[in-house]
C-alpha atoms as a printed R data frame, in Angstrom:
   type eleno elety resid chain resno      x       y       z
1  ATOM     1    CA   SER     A     1 33.948 118.571 128.947
2  ATOM     2    CA   GLN     A     2 34.750 122.043 130.180
3  ATOM     3    CA   GLU     A     3 37.935 123.658 128.845
4  ATOM     4    CA   ARG     A     4 40.354 125.436 131.156
5  ATOM     5    CA   PRO     A     5 41.177 129.036 130.368
6  ATOM     6    CA   PRO     A     6 44.696 129.475 129.008
7  ATOM     7    CA   ALA     A     7 47.291 129.997 131.732
8  ATOM     8    CA   THR     A     8 49.218 133.208 131.725
9  ATOM     9    CA   ARG     A     9 52.927 133.455 132.414
10 ATOM    10    CA   MET     A    10 52.128 134.871 135.877
11 ATOM    11    CA   ASP     A    11 49.988 131.786 136.662
12 ATOM    12    CA   LYS     A    12 52.899 129.436 135.874
13 ATOM    13    CA   THR     A    13 55.432 131.062 138.181
14 ATOM    14    CA   PRO     A    14 54.008 129.713 141.480
15 ATOM    15    CA   VAL     A    15 53.752 126.206 140.020
16 ATOM    16    CA   ARG     A    16 57.330 126.335 138.754
17 ATOM    17    CA   LYS     A    17 58.557 127.567 142.152
18 ATOM    18    CA   LEU     A    18 56.594 124.907 144.027
19 ATOM    19    CA   CYS     A    19 57.986 122.154 141.792
20 ATOM    20    CA   HIS     A    20 61.503 123.455 142.346
21 ATOM    21    CA   ASP     A    21 61.019 123.762 146.124
22 ATOM    22    CA   LEU     A    22 59.667 120.212 146.434
23 ATOM    23    CA   SER     A    23 62.243 118.638 144.153
24 ATOM    24    CA   GLY     A    24 65.212 118.762 146.567
25 ATOM    25    CA   PRO     A    25 63.536 117.277 149.655
26 ATOM    26    CA   LEU     A    26 61.761 114.687 147.520
27 ATOM    27    CA   THR     A    27 65.054 113.576 145.982
28 ATOM    28    CA   SER     A    28 66.481 113.185 149.479
29 ATOM    29    CA   ILE     A    29 63.515 111.035 150.530
30 ATOM    30    CA   LEU     A    30 63.877 108.829 147.443
31 ATOM    31    CA   ILE     A    31 67.626 108.342 147.898
32 ATOM    32    CA   ASN     A    32 67.385 107.613 151.613
33 ATOM    33    CA   CYS     A    33 64.548 105.117 151.150
34 ATOM    34    CA   GLU     A    34 66.501 103.312 148.450
35 ATOM    35    CA   MET     A    35 69.583 103.198 150.695
36 ATOM    36    CA   LEU     A    36 67.509 101.902 153.617
37 ATOM    37    CA   LEU     A    37 66.045  99.159 151.441
38 ATOM    38    CA   GLU     A    38 69.558  98.024 150.497
39 ATOM    39    CA   GLU     A    39 70.218  97.311 154.188
40 ATOM    40    CA   ASP     A    40 69.124  94.292 156.159
41 ATOM    41    CA   CYS     A    41 66.205  95.623 158.186
42 ATOM    42    CA   PRO     A    42 63.203  94.146 160.020
43 ATOM    43    CA   PRO     A    43 60.196  93.289 157.825
44 ATOM    44    CA   GLU     A    44 58.026  96.057 159.306
45 ATOM    45    CA   THR     A    45 60.718  98.665 158.672
46 ATOM    46    CA   ARG     A    46 61.136  97.379 155.122
47 ATOM    47    CA   ARG     A    47 57.373  97.549 154.518
48 ATOM    48    CA   ARG     A    48 57.224 101.127 155.765
49 ATOM    49    CA   ALA     A    49 60.236 102.174 153.686
50 ATOM    50    CA   GLU     A    50 58.668 100.556 150.597
51 ATOM    51    CA   THR     A    51 55.446 102.486 151.234
52 ATOM    52    CA   ILE     A    52 57.339 105.759 151.649
53 ATOM    53    CA   LEU     A    53 59.331 105.050 148.479
54 ATOM    54    CA   ALA     A    54 56.204 104.251 146.460
55 ATOM    55    CA   GLU     A    55 54.442 107.426 147.616
56 ATOM    56    CA   ALA     A    56 57.546 109.555 146.976
57 ATOM    57    CA   MET     A    57 57.833 108.088 143.474
58 ATOM    58    CA   GLN     A    58 54.190 108.994 142.852
59 ATOM    59    CA   MET     A    59 54.860 112.570 143.986
60 ATOM    60    CA   ASN     A    60 57.932 112.703 141.745
61 ATOM    61    CA   ARG     A    61 55.846 111.551 138.774
62 ATOM    62    CA   LEU     A    62 53.231 114.224 139.495
63 ATOM    63    CA   LEU     A    63 55.931 116.901 139.679
64 ATOM    64    CA   ARG     A    64 57.393 115.776 136.351
65 ATOM    65    CA   GLU     A    65 53.937 115.820 134.752
66 ATOM    66    CA   SER     A    66 53.225 119.311 136.056
67 ATOM    67    CA   ARG     A    67 56.509 120.532 134.547
68 ATOM    68    CA   VAL     A    68 55.545 119.036 131.176
69 ATOM    69    CA   ASP     A    69 52.057 120.560 131.375
70 ATOM    70    CA   GLU     A    70 53.569 123.915 132.256
71 ATOM    71    CA   ALA     A    71 55.946 123.820 129.307
72 ATOM    72    CA   ALA     A    72 53.086 123.119 126.902
C-alpha cells in the first residue's frame, strides 16, 4: 500500500472551506426532505424524497469524515 505524503496546512484550507460551503445547503436539503416525508404525499414523491434524503445523508457522512481526517 502506498502512503500519502503528509498534508500541509495550506493543503487543508481548501478542504475546510469546501466542507463549510457545502454544510449549509446540505443541512437545508436534509431538513426539507425530512419535513416532506412527514407529510402525506404520493408514493412516487415519497420514494424520490427518500432517495434524496439517503444521498444527502451519505454526503453529510463524507463531510464529517473529511473533517475528522483533516483534524488528524
